[in-house]
Tab-separated table of C-alpha atoms and ligand atoms in Angstrom:
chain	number	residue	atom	x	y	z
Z	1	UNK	CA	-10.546	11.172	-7.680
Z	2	UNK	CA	-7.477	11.082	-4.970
Z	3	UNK	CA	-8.100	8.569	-2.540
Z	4	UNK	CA	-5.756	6.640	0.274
Z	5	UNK	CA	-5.906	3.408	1.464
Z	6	UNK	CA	-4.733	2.876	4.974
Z	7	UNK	CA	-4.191	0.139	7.151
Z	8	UNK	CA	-1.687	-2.415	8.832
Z	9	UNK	CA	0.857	-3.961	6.621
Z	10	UNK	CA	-0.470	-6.921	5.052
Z	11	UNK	CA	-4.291	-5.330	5.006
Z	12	UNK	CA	-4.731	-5.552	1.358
Z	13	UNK	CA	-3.614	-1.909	0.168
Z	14	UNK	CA	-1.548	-3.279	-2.409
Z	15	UNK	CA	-3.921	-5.778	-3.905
Z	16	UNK	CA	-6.738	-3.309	-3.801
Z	17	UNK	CA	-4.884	-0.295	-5.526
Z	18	UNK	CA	-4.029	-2.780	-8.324
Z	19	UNK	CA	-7.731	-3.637	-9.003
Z	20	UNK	CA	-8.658	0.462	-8.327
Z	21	UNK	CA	-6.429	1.211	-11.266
Z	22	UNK	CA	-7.904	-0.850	-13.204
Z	23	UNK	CA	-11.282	-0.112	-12.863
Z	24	UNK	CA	-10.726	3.844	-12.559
Z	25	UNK	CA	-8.024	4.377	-14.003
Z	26	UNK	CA	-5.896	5.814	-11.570
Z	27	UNK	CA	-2.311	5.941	-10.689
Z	28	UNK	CA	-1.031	3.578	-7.638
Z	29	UNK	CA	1.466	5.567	-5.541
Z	30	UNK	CA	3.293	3.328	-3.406
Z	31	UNK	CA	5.849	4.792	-1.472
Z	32	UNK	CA	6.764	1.462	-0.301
Z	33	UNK	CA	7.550	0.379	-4.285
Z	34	UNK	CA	9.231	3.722	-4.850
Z	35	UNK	CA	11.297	3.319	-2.142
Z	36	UNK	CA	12.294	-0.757	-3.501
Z	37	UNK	CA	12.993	0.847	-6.912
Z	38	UNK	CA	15.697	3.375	-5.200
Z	39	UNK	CA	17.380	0.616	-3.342
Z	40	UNK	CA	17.785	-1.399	-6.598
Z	41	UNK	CA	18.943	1.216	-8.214
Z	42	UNK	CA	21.257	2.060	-5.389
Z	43	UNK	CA	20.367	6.128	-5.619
Z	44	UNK	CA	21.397	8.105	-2.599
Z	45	UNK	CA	17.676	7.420	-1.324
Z	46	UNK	CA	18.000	3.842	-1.993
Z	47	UNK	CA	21.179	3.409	0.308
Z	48	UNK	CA	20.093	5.618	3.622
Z	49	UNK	CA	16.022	3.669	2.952
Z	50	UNK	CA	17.462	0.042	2.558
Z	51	UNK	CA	18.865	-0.718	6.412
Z	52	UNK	CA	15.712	1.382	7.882
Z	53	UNK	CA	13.302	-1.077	5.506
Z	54	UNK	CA	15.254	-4.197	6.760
Z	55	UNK	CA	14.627	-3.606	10.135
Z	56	UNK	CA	10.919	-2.582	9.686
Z	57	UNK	CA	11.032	1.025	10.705
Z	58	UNK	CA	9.931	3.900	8.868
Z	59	UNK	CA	11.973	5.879	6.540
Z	60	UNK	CA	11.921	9.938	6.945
Z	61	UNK	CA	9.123	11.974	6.154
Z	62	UNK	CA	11.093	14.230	4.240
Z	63	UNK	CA	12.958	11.377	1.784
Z	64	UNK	CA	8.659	10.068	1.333
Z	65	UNK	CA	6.974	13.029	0.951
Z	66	UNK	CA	9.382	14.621	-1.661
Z	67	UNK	CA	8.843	11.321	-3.698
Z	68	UNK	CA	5.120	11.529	-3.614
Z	69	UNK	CA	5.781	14.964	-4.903
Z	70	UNK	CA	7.481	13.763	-7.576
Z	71	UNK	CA	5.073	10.982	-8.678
Z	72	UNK	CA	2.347	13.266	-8.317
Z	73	UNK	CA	3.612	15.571	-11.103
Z	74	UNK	CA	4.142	12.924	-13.369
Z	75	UNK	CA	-0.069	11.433	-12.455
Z	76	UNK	CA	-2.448	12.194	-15.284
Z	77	UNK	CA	-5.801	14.347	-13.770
Z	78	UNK	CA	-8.344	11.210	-13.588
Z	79	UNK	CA	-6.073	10.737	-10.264
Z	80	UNK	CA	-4.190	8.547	-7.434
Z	81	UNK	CA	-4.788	5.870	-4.797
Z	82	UNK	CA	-1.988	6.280	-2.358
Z	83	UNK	CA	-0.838	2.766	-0.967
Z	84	UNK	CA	1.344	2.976	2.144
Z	85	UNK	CA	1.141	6.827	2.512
Z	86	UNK	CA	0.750	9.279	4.241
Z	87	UNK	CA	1.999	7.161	7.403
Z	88	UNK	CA	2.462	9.719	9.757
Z	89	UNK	CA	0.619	12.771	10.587
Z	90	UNK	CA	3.809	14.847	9.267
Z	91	UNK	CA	3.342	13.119	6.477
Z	92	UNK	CA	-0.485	14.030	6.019
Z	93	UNK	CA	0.472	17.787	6.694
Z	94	UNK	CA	2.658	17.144	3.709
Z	95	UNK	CA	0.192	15.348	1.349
Z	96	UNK	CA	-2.137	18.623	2.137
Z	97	UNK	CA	0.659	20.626	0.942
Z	98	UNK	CA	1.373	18.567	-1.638
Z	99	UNK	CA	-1.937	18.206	-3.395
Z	100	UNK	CA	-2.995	21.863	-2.352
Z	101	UNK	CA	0.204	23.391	-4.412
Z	102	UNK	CA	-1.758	21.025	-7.644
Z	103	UNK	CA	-5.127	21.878	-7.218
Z	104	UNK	CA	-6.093	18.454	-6.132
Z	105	UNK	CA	-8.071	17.409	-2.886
Z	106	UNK	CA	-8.629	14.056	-0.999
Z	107	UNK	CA	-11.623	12.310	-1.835
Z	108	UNK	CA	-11.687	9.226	0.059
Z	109	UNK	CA	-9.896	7.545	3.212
Z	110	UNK	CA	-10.198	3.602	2.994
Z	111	UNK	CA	-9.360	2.018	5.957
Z	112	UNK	CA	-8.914	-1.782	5.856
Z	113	UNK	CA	-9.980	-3.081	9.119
Z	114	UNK	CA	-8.189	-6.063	9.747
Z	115	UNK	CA	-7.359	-8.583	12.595
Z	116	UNK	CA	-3.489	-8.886	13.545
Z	117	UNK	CA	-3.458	-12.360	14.119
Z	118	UNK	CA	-4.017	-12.918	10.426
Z	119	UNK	CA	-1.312	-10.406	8.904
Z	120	UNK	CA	1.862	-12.530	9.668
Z	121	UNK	CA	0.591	-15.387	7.853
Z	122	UNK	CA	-0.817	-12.899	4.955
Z	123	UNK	CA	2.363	-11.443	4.781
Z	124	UNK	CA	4.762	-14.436	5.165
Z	125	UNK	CA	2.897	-15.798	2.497
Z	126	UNK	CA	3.558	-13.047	-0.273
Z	127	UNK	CA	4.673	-12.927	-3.278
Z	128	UNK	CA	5.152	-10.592	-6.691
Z	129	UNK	CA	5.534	-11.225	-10.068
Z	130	UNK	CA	8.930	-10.076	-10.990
Z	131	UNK	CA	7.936	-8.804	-14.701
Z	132	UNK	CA	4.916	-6.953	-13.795
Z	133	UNK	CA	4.232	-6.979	-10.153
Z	134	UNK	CA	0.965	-8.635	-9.333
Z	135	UNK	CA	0.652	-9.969	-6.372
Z	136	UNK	CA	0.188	-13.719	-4.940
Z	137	UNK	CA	-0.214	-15.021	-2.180
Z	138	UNK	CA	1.169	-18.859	-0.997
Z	139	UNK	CA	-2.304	-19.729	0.108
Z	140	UNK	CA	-4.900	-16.918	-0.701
Z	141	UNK	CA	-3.908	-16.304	-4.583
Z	142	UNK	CA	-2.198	-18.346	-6.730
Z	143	UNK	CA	-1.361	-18.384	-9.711
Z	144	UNK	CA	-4.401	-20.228	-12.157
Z	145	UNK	CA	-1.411	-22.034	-13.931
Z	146	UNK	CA	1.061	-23.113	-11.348
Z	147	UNK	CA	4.147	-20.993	-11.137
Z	148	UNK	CA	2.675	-18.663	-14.141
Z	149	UNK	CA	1.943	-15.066	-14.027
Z	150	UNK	CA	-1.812	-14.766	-14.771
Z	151	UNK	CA	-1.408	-11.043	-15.837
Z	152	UNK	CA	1.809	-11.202	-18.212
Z	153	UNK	CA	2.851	-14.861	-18.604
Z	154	UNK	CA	5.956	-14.770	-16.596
Z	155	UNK	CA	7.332	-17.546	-14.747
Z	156	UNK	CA	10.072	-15.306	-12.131
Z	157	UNK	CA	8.292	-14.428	-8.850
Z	158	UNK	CA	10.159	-12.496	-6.040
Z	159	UNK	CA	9.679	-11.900	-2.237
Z	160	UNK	CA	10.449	-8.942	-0.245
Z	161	UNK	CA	13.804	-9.747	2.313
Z	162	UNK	CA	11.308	-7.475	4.974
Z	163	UNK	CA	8.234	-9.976	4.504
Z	164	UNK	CA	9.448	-12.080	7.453
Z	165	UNK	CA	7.838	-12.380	10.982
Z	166	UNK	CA	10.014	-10.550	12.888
Z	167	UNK	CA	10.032	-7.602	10.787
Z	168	UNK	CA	6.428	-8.035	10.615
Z	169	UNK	CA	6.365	-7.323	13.838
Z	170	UNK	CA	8.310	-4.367	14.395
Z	171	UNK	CA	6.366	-3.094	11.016
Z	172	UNK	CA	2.793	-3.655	13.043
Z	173	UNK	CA	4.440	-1.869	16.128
Z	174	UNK	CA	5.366	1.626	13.922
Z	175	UNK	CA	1.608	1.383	12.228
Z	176	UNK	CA	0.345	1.189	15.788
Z	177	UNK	CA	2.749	4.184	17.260
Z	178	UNK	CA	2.277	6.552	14.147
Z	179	UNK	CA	0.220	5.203	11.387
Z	180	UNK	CA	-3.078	5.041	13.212
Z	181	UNK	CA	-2.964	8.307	14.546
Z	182	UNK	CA	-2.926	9.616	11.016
Z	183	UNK	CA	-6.897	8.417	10.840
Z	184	UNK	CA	-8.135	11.232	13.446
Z	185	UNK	CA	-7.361	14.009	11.032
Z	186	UNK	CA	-9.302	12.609	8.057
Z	187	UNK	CA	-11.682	11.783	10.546
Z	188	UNK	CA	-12.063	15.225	11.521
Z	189	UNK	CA	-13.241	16.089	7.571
Z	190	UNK	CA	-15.793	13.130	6.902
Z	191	UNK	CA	-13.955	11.795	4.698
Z	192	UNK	CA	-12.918	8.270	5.917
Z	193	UNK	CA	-14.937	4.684	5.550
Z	194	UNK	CA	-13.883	1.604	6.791
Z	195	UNK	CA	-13.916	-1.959	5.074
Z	196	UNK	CA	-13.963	-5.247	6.215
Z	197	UNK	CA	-10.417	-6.615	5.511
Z	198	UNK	CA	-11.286	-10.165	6.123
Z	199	UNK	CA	-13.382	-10.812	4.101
Z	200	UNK	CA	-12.188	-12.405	0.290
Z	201	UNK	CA	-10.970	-10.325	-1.913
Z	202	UNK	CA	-13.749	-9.846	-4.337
Z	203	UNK	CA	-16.013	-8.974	-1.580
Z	204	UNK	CA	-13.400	-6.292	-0.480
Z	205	UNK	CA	-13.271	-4.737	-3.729
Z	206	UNK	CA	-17.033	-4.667	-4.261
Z	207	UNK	CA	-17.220	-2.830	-0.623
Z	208	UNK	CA	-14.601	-0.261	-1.724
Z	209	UNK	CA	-16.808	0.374	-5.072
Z	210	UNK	CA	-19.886	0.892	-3.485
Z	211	UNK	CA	-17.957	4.086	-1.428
Z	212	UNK	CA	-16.441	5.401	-4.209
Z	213	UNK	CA	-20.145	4.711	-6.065
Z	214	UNK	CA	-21.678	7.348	-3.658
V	1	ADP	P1	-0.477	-4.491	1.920
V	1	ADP	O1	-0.217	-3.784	0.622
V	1	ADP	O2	-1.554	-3.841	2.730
V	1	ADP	O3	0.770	-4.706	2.730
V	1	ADP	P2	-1.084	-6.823	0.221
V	1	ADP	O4	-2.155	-6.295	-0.681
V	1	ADP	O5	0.265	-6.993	-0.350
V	1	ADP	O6	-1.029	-5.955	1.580
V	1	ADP	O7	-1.604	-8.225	0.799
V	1	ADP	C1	-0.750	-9.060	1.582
V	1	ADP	C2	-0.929	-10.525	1.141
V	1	ADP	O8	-2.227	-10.975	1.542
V	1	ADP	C3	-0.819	-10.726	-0.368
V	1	ADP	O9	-0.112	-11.923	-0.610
V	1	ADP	C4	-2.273	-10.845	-0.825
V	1	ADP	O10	-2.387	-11.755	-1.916
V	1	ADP	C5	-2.990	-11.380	0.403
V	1	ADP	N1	-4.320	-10.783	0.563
V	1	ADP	C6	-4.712	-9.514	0.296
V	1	ADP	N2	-6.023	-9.323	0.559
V	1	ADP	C7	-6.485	-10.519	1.038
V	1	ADP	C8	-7.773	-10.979	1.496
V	1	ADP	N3	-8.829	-10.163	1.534
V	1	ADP	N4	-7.852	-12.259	1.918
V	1	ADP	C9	-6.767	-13.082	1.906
V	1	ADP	N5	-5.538	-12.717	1.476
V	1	ADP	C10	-5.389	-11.443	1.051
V	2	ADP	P1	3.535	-2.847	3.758
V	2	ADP	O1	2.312	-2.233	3.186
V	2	ADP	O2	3.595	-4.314	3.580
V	2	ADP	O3	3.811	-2.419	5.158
V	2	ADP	P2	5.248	-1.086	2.119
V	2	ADP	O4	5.703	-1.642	0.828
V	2	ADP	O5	4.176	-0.058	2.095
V	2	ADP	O6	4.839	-2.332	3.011
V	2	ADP	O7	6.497	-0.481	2.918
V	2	ADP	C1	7.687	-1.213	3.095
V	2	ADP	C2	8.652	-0.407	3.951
V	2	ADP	O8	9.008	0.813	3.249
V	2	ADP	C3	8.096	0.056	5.291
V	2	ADP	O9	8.265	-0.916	6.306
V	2	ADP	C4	8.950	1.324	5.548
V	2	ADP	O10	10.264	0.987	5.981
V	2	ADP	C5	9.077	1.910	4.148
V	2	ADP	N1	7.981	2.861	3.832
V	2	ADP	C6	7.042	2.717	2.857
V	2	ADP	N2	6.207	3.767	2.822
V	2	ADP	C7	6.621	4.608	3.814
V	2	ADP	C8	6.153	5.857	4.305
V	2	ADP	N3	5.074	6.473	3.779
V	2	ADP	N4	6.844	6.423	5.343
V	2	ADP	C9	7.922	5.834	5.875
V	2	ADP	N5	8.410	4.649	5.472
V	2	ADP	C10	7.768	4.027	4.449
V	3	ZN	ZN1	3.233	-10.802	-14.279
């Protein structure tokens, strides 16, 4: 099962994938977290992604789509949720390629329908665990022991330098420009379902389960 989950930054991708994987087993690909590993590792990527990240844009199709590529060869056959890609339609002319050249196909388009107003504070609010990567939020998830991982026990959280509100809004600007027009061509298959994005998280997931149920 391939599936993507699209939708505004701050929509929920991220905490969704983590629950998808694991109730399904699958692999996240985030392009967004393979692109944070190559900046602290300072690769080649890492150093032309890095200034493009920090002001909100979007890094080239080419430097995303060849790291998909690379992910995807390393994702076992149960499958992949992709989390922050494809984000432009180059990009899903890629993924096509991409998963065509593995004898995969696209199950599933998720979009999170969610209302702006709410994605500064979502998003301003964030935070990771710095051991294993779950996610927090300030106001919406926290931690059930204060300042302790839930998942792994540690007590070192990080946030992104890009989850701040002007960023945030250049970031809601680019998904507007080139992200949404990316829904169309899945549209064109049948193969896309919206969610609710509002609504808590449980109830999220449980909507997401009942399309990949059918
Ligand atoms: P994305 O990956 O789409 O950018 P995240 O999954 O990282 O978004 O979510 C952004 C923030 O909002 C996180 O801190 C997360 O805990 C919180 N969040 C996610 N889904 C919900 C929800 N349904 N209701 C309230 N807060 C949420
Ligand atoms: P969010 O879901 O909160 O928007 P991501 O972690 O998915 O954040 O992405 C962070 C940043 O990484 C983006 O603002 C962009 O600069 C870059 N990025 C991630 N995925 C892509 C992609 N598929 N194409 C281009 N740039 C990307
Ligand atoms: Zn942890």
């Amino acid at each position: 099962m391939n599936i993507i989950l699209l939708g505004p930054p701050g929509a929920g991708k991220g905490t969704q994938a983590q629950r998808l994987v694991d109730l399904h087993h699958l692999r996240q690909l985030s392009t967004g977290d393979m692109l944070r590993a190559a900046v602290k590792a300072g690769t080649p990527v890492g150093i032309e992604a890095k200034a493009v990240m920090d002001r909100g844009e979007l890094v080239s199709d080419a430097i995303v789509s060849a790291l998909i590529g690379e992910e995807l060869d390393a994702t076992p056959e149960t499958g992949a949720i992709f989390d922050g890609y494809p984000r432009t339609a180059a990009q899903a002319a890629s993924l096509d390629d991409i998963l065509t050249q593995r004898g995969r196909k696209l199950d599933h388009v998720i979009e999170l329908e969610v209302d702006e107003d709410a994605l500064v504070e979502r998003i301003t609010g964030r935070y990771t665990c710095a051991s294993c990567g779950k996610g927090y939020h300030d106001r919406f998830e926290q931690p059930r022991e204060p300042g302790v991982c839930d998942r792994c026990g540690s007590t070192e959280f990080k946030r992104r330098p890009d989850d701040n509100e002007e960023t945030v809004r250049t970031r809601m600007a680019e998904y507007r420009a080139k992200t949404a027009p990316v829904l169309p061509i899945y549209e064109a298959r049948g193969i896309v379902s919206r969610v609710d994005g509002m609504a808590e998280m449980d109830v999220v997931t449980a909507s997401i389960e009942a399309i990949l149920g059918q």
